[in-house]
Amino acid sequence: MTTDLKGPVATEIEARLRAALSPDHLAVIDDSEKHRGHAGHDGSGESHFTVEIVSDRFTGQNRVARQRLVNAALADLLAEKVHALAIRARAPDEA
């Protein structure tokens, strides 16, 4: 089941990425339920995410550089609240 309601961690991820990377497209998908019972899933939810992002900031950047930009914007969340983050980062001409 898909819902547009976001929890506080997903909302914070979205706000930080919008501020840091001014994306043309951004989707923050909470994958936590798929990981119930796995490492990093403590039952509280909001531990595993996929980010789909399209930004001009990625133009001319390789995949690792793009992931570093996303990780830098979310550094303390990744250290404290997010167990896993899948990143799909593209430049506008790749969308």
CSV table of N, CA and C in Angstrom, one decimal:
chain,number,residue,atom,x,y,z
A,1,MET,N,0.8,-1.2,0.0
A,1,MET,CA,0.0,0.0,0.0
A,1,MET,C,0.9,1.2,0.0
A,2,THR,N,0.6,2.2,-0.9
A,2,THR,CA,1.4,3.4,-0.9
A,2,THR,C,0.5,4.6,-0.4
A,3,THR,N,1.2,5.4,0.4
A,3,THR,CA,0.5,6.6,0.9
A,3,THR,C,1.4,7.8,0.8
A,4,ASP,N,0.8,9.0,0.7
A,4,ASP,CA,1.5,10.2,0.6
A,4,ASP,C,1.9,10.7,2.0
A,5,LEU,N,1.5,10.1,3.1
A,5,LEU,CA,1.8,10.5,4.4
A,5,LEU,C,3.3,10.2,4.7
A,6,LYS,N,4.0,11.1,5.2
A,6,LYS,CA,5.4,10.9,5.5
A,6,LYS,C,5.7,11.1,7.0
A,7,GLY,N,6.5,10.2,7.5
A,7,GLY,CA,6.9,10.4,8.9
A,7,GLY,C,7.9,11.5,9.1
A,8,PRO,N,8.4,11.7,10.3
A,8,PRO,CA,9.3,12.8,10.6
A,8,PRO,C,10.7,12.6,9.9
A,9,VAL,N,11.2,11.4,9.8
A,9,VAL,CA,12.5,11.2,9.2
A,9,VAL,C,12.4,11.5,7.7
A,10,ALA,N,11.4,10.9,7.1
A,10,ALA,CA,11.2,11.1,5.6
A,10,ALA,C,11.0,12.6,5.3
A,11,THR,N,10.2,13.3,6.1
A,11,THR,CA,10.0,14.7,6.0
A,11,THR,C,11.3,15.5,6.1
A,12,GLU,N,12.1,15.1,7.0
A,12,GLU,CA,13.4,15.8,7.2
A,12,GLU,C,14.4,15.5,6.0
A,13,ILE,N,14.4,14.3,5.6
A,13,ILE,CA,15.2,13.9,4.4
A,13,ILE,C,14.8,14.8,3.2
A,14,GLU,N,13.5,14.9,3.0
A,14,GLU,CA,13.0,15.7,1.8
A,14,GLU,C,13.4,17.2,2.0
A,15,ALA,N,13.2,17.7,3.2
A,15,ALA,CA,13.5,19.2,3.4
A,15,ALA,C,15.0,19.4,3.2
A,16,ARG,N,15.8,18.6,3.7
A,16,ARG,CA,17.3,18.8,3.5
A,16,ARG,C,17.7,18.7,2.1
A,17,LEU,N,17.2,17.7,1.4
A,17,LEU,CA,17.6,17.5,0.0
A,17,LEU,C,17.1,18.7,-0.9
A,18,ARG,N,15.9,19.1,-0.6
A,18,ARG,CA,15.4,20.3,-1.3
A,18,ARG,C,16.3,21.5,-1.1
A,19,ALA,N,16.7,21.7,0.2
A,19,ALA,CA,17.5,22.9,0.5
A,19,ALA,C,18.9,22.8,-0.1
A,20,ALA,N,19.5,21.6,-0.1
A,20,ALA,CA,20.9,21.4,-0.5
A,20,ALA,C,21.0,21.3,-2.0
A,21,LEU,N,20.0,20.7,-2.7
A,21,LEU,CA,20.2,20.3,-4.1
A,21,LEU,C,19.2,20.9,-5.0
A,22,SER,N,18.2,21.6,-4.6
A,22,SER,CA,17.2,22.2,-5.4
A,22,SER,C,16.7,21.3,-6.5
A,23,PRO,N,16.2,20.1,-6.2
A,23,PRO,CA,15.9,19.1,-7.2
A,23,PRO,C,14.7,19.5,-8.1
A,24,ASP,N,14.7,19.1,-9.3
A,24,ASP,CA,13.6,19.2,-10.2
A,24,ASP,C,12.5,18.1,-9.9
A,25,HIS,N,13.0,17.0,-9.4
A,25,HIS,CA,12.2,15.9,-9.0
A,25,HIS,C,12.8,15.3,-7.7
A,26,LEU,N,11.9,14.9,-6.7
A,26,LEU,CA,12.4,14.3,-5.5
A,26,LEU,C,11.3,13.4,-5.0
A,27,ALA,N,11.7,12.1,-4.8
A,27,ALA,CA,10.8,11.2,-4.1
A,27,ALA,C,11.6,10.5,-3.0
A,28,VAL,N,11.0,10.5,-1.8
A,28,VAL,CA,11.6,9.9,-0.7
A,28,VAL,C,10.6,8.7,-0.3
A,29,ILE,N,11.1,7.5,-0.5
A,29,ILE,CA,10.3,6.3,-0.3
A,29,ILE,C,10.7,5.6,0.9
A,30,ASP,N,9.8,5.3,1.8
A,30,ASP,CA,10.1,4.6,3.1
A,30,ASP,C,10.0,3.1,2.8
A,31,ASP,N,11.1,2.4,2.8
A,31,ASP,CA,11.2,1.0,2.5
A,31,ASP,C,11.2,0.2,3.8
A,32,SER,N,11.1,0.8,4.9
A,32,SER,CA,11.3,0.1,6.2
A,32,SER,C,10.5,-1.1,6.4
A,33,GLU,N,9.2,-1.1,6.0
A,33,GLU,CA,8.4,-2.3,6.2
A,33,GLU,C,8.9,-3.5,5.5
A,34,LYS,N,9.6,-3.3,4.3
A,34,LYS,CA,10.1,-4.4,3.6
A,34,LYS,C,11.3,-5.1,4.4
A,35,HIS,N,11.8,-4.4,5.4
A,35,HIS,CA,13.0,-4.9,6.1
A,35,HIS,C,12.6,-5.4,7.5
A,36,ARG,N,11.4,-5.6,7.8
A,36,ARG,CA,11.0,-6.0,9.1
A,36,ARG,C,11.7,-7.3,9.5
A,37,GLY,N,12.3,-7.3,10.7
A,37,GLY,CA,13.0,-8.5,11.1
A,37,GLY,C,14.5,-8.5,10.6
A,38,HIS,N,14.9,-7.6,9.8
A,38,HIS,CA,16.3,-7.6,9.3
A,38,HIS,C,17.1,-6.7,10.2
A,39,ALA,N,18.4,-6.7,10.0
A,39,ALA,CA,19.3,-5.8,10.8
A,39,ALA,C,18.9,-4.4,10.5
A,40,GLY,N,18.9,-3.6,11.5
A,40,GLY,CA,18.7,-2.2,11.4
A,40,GLY,C,17.2,-1.8,11.5
A,41,HIS,N,16.3,-2.8,11.5
A,41,HIS,CA,14.9,-2.5,11.7
A,41,HIS,C,14.5,-2.8,13.1
A,42,ASP,N,14.3,-1.7,13.9
A,42,ASP,CA,14.0,-1.9,15.3
A,42,ASP,C,12.5,-1.9,15.6
A,43,GLY,N,11.7,-1.9,14.6
A,43,GLY,CA,10.3,-1.9,14.8
A,43,GLY,C,9.7,-0.5,14.9
A,44,SER,N,10.5,0.5,15.0
A,44,SER,CA,9.9,1.9,15.1
A,44,SER,C,9.6,2.5,13.7
A,45,GLY,N,10.1,1.8,12.6
A,45,GLY,CA,9.9,2.3,11.3
A,45,GLY,C,10.9,3.4,10.9
A,46,GLU,N,10.8,3.9,9.7
A,46,GLU,CA,11.6,4.9,9.2
A,46,GLU,C,13.1,4.6,9.4
A,47,SER,N,13.6,3.5,8.9
A,47,SER,CA,15.0,3.1,9.0
A,47,SER,C,15.6,2.9,7.7
A,48,HIS,N,14.8,2.5,6.6
A,48,HIS,CA,15.3,2.2,5.3
A,48,HIS,C,14.6,3.1,4.3
A,49,PHE,N,15.3,3.7,3.4
A,49,PHE,CA,14.7,4.6,2.4
A,49,PHE,C,15.4,4.5,1.1
A,50,THR,N,14.6,4.8,0.0
A,50,THR,CA,15.1,5.0,-1.3
A,50,THR,C,14.8,6.5,-1.6
A,51,VAL,N,15.8,7.1,-2.2
A,51,VAL,CA,15.7,8.5,-2.7
A,51,VAL,C,15.9,8.5,-4.2
A,52,GLU,N,14.9,9.1,-4.9
A,52,GLU,CA,15.0,9.3,-6.3
A,52,GLU,C,15.0,10.8,-6.5
A,53,ILE,N,16.1,11.3,-7.1
A,53,ILE,CA,16.3,12.7,-7.1
A,53,ILE,C,16.9,13.1,-8.5
A,54,VAL,N,16.4,14.2,-9.1
A,54,VAL,CA,16.9,14.8,-10.3
A,54,VAL,C,17.3,16.2,-10.0
A,55,SER,N,18.6,16.6,-10.2
A,55,SER,CA,19.0,17.9,-9.9
A,55,SER,C,20.1,18.4,-10.9
A,56,ASP,N,20.1,19.7,-11.2
A,56,ASP,CA,21.2,20.3,-12.0
A,56,ASP,C,22.6,20.1,-11.3
A,57,ARG,N,22.6,20.0,-10.0
A,57,ARG,CA,23.8,19.8,-9.3
A,57,ARG,C,24.6,18.5,-9.7
A,58,PHE,N,23.9,17.6,-10.3
A,58,PHE,CA,24.4,16.3,-10.7
A,58,PHE,C,25.0,16.3,-12.1
A,59,THR,N,24.8,17.4,-12.8
A,59,THR,CA,25.3,17.5,-14.2
A,59,THR,C,26.8,17.4,-14.2
A,60,GLY,N,27.4,16.5,-15.0
A,60,GLY,CA,28.8,16.3,-15.0
A,60,GLY,C,29.5,15.6,-13.9
A,61,GLN,N,28.6,15.1,-12.9
A,61,GLN,CA,29.1,14.4,-11.8
A,61,GLN,C,28.9,12.9,-12.0
A,62,ASN,N,29.9,12.1,-11.6
A,62,ASN,CA,29.7,10.6,-11.7
A,62,ASN,C,28.9,10.1,-10.5
A,63,ARG,N,28.5,8.9,-10.5
A,63,ARG,CA,27.6,8.3,-9.6
A,63,ARG,C,28.1,8.5,-8.1
A,64,VAL,N,29.4,8.3,-7.9
A,64,VAL,CA,29.9,8.4,-6.5
A,64,VAL,C,29.9,9.9,-6.1
A,65,ALA,N,30.2,10.8,-6.9
A,65,ALA,CA,30.1,12.2,-6.5
A,65,ALA,C,28.6,12.6,-6.2
A,66,ARG,N,27.7,12.1,-7.0
A,66,ARG,CA,26.3,12.4,-6.7
A,66,ARG,C,25.9,11.8,-5.4
A,67,GLN,N,26.3,10.6,-5.1
A,67,GLN,CA,25.9,10.0,-3.8
A,67,GLN,C,26.6,10.8,-2.6
A,68,ARG,N,27.8,11.3,-2.8
A,68,ARG,CA,28.4,12.1,-1.8
A,68,ARG,C,27.7,13.3,-1.5
A,69,LEU,N,27.1,14.0,-2.5
A,69,LEU,CA,26.3,15.2,-2.3
A,69,LEU,C,25.1,14.9,-1.5
A,70,VAL,N,24.4,13.8,-1.8
A,70,VAL,CA,23.2,13.4,-1.1
A,70,VAL,C,23.6,13.0,0.4
A,71,ASN,N,24.7,12.2,0.5
A,71,ASN,CA,25.1,11.8,1.9
A,71,ASN,C,25.5,13.0,2.7
A,72,ALA,N,26.2,14.0,2.1
A,72,ALA,CA,26.6,15.2,2.9
A,72,ALA,C,25.4,15.9,3.4
A,73,ALA,N,24.3,16.0,2.6
A,73,ALA,CA,23.1,16.7,3.1
A,73,ALA,C,22.4,16.0,4.2
A,74,LEU,N,22.6,14.7,4.3
A,74,LEU,CA,21.9,13.9,5.3
A,74,LEU,C,22.8,13.3,6.3
A,75,ALA,N,24.1,13.8,6.5
A,75,ALA,CA,25.1,13.1,7.3
A,75,ALA,C,24.7,12.7,8.7
A,76,ASP,N,24.1,13.6,9.5
A,76,ASP,CA,23.8,13.2,10.8
A,76,ASP,C,22.6,12.3,10.9
A,77,LEU,N,21.7,12.4,9.9
A,77,LEU,CA,20.5,11.4,9.9
A,77,LEU,C,21.0,10.0,9.6
A,78,LEU,N,22.0,9.9,8.7
A,78,LEU,CA,22.6,8.6,8.3
A,78,LEU,C,23.3,8.0,9.5
A,79,ALA,N,23.9,8.9,10.3
A,79,ALA,CA,24.7,8.4,11.5
A,79,ALA,C,23.7,8.0,12.6
A,80,GLU,N,22.6,8.6,12.7
A,80,GLU,CA,21.8,8.5,13.9
A,80,GLU,C,20.4,7.8,13.7
A,81,LYS,N,19.8,8.0,12.5
A,81,LYS,CA,18.4,7.5,12.4
A,81,LYS,C,18.2,6.6,11.2
A,82,VAL,N,19.0,6.7,10.2
A,82,VAL,CA,18.7,6.0,8.9
A,82,VAL,C,19.7,4.8,8.8
A,83,HIS,N,19.2,3.6,8.7
A,83,HIS,CA,20.0,2.4,8.6
A,83,HIS,C,20.5,2.2,7.2
A,84,ALA,N,19.6,2.4,6.2
A,84,ALA,CA,20.0,2.1,4.8
A,84,ALA,C,19.3,3.2,3.9
A,85,LEU,N,20.1,3.6,2.9
A,85,LEU,CA,19.6,4.6,2.0
A,85,LEU,C,20.1,4.2,0.6
A,86,ALA,N,19.1,3.9,-0.3
A,86,ALA,CA,19.4,3.7,-1.7
A,86,ALA,C,19.2,5.0,-2.5
A,87,ILE,N,20.1,5.3,-3.3
A,87,ILE,CA,20.1,6.6,-4.0
A,87,ILE,C,20.1,6.4,-5.5
A,88,ARG,N,19.1,7.0,-6.1
A,88,ARG,CA,19.0,7.1,-7.6
A,88,ARG,C,19.0,8.5,-7.9
A,89,ALA,N,20.2,9.0,-8.3
A,89,ALA,CA,20.5,10.4,-8.6
A,89,ALA,C,20.8,10.6,-10.0
A,90,ARG,N,20.1,11.5,-10.7
A,90,ARG,CA,20.3,11.8,-12.1
A,90,ARG,C,20.3,13.3,-12.3
A,91,ALA,N,21.0,13.7,-13.4
A,91,ALA,CA,20.9,15.0,-13.9
A,91,ALA,C,19.6,15.2,-14.8
A,92,PRO,N,19.2,16.4,-15.0
A,92,PRO,CA,17.9,16.6,-15.7
A,92,PRO,C,17.9,16.0,-17.1
A,93,ASP,N,19.1,16.0,-17.8
A,93,ASP,CA,19.1,15.5,-19.2
A,93,ASP,C,19.1,13.9,-19.2
A,94,GLU,N,19.2,13.3,-18.0
A,94,GLU,CA,19.1,11.9,-17.9
A,94,GLU,C,17.7,11.4,-17.5
A,95,ALA,N,16.9,12.3,-17.1
A,95,ALA,CA,15.6,11.9,-16.5
A,95,ALA,C,14.6,11.4,-17.6
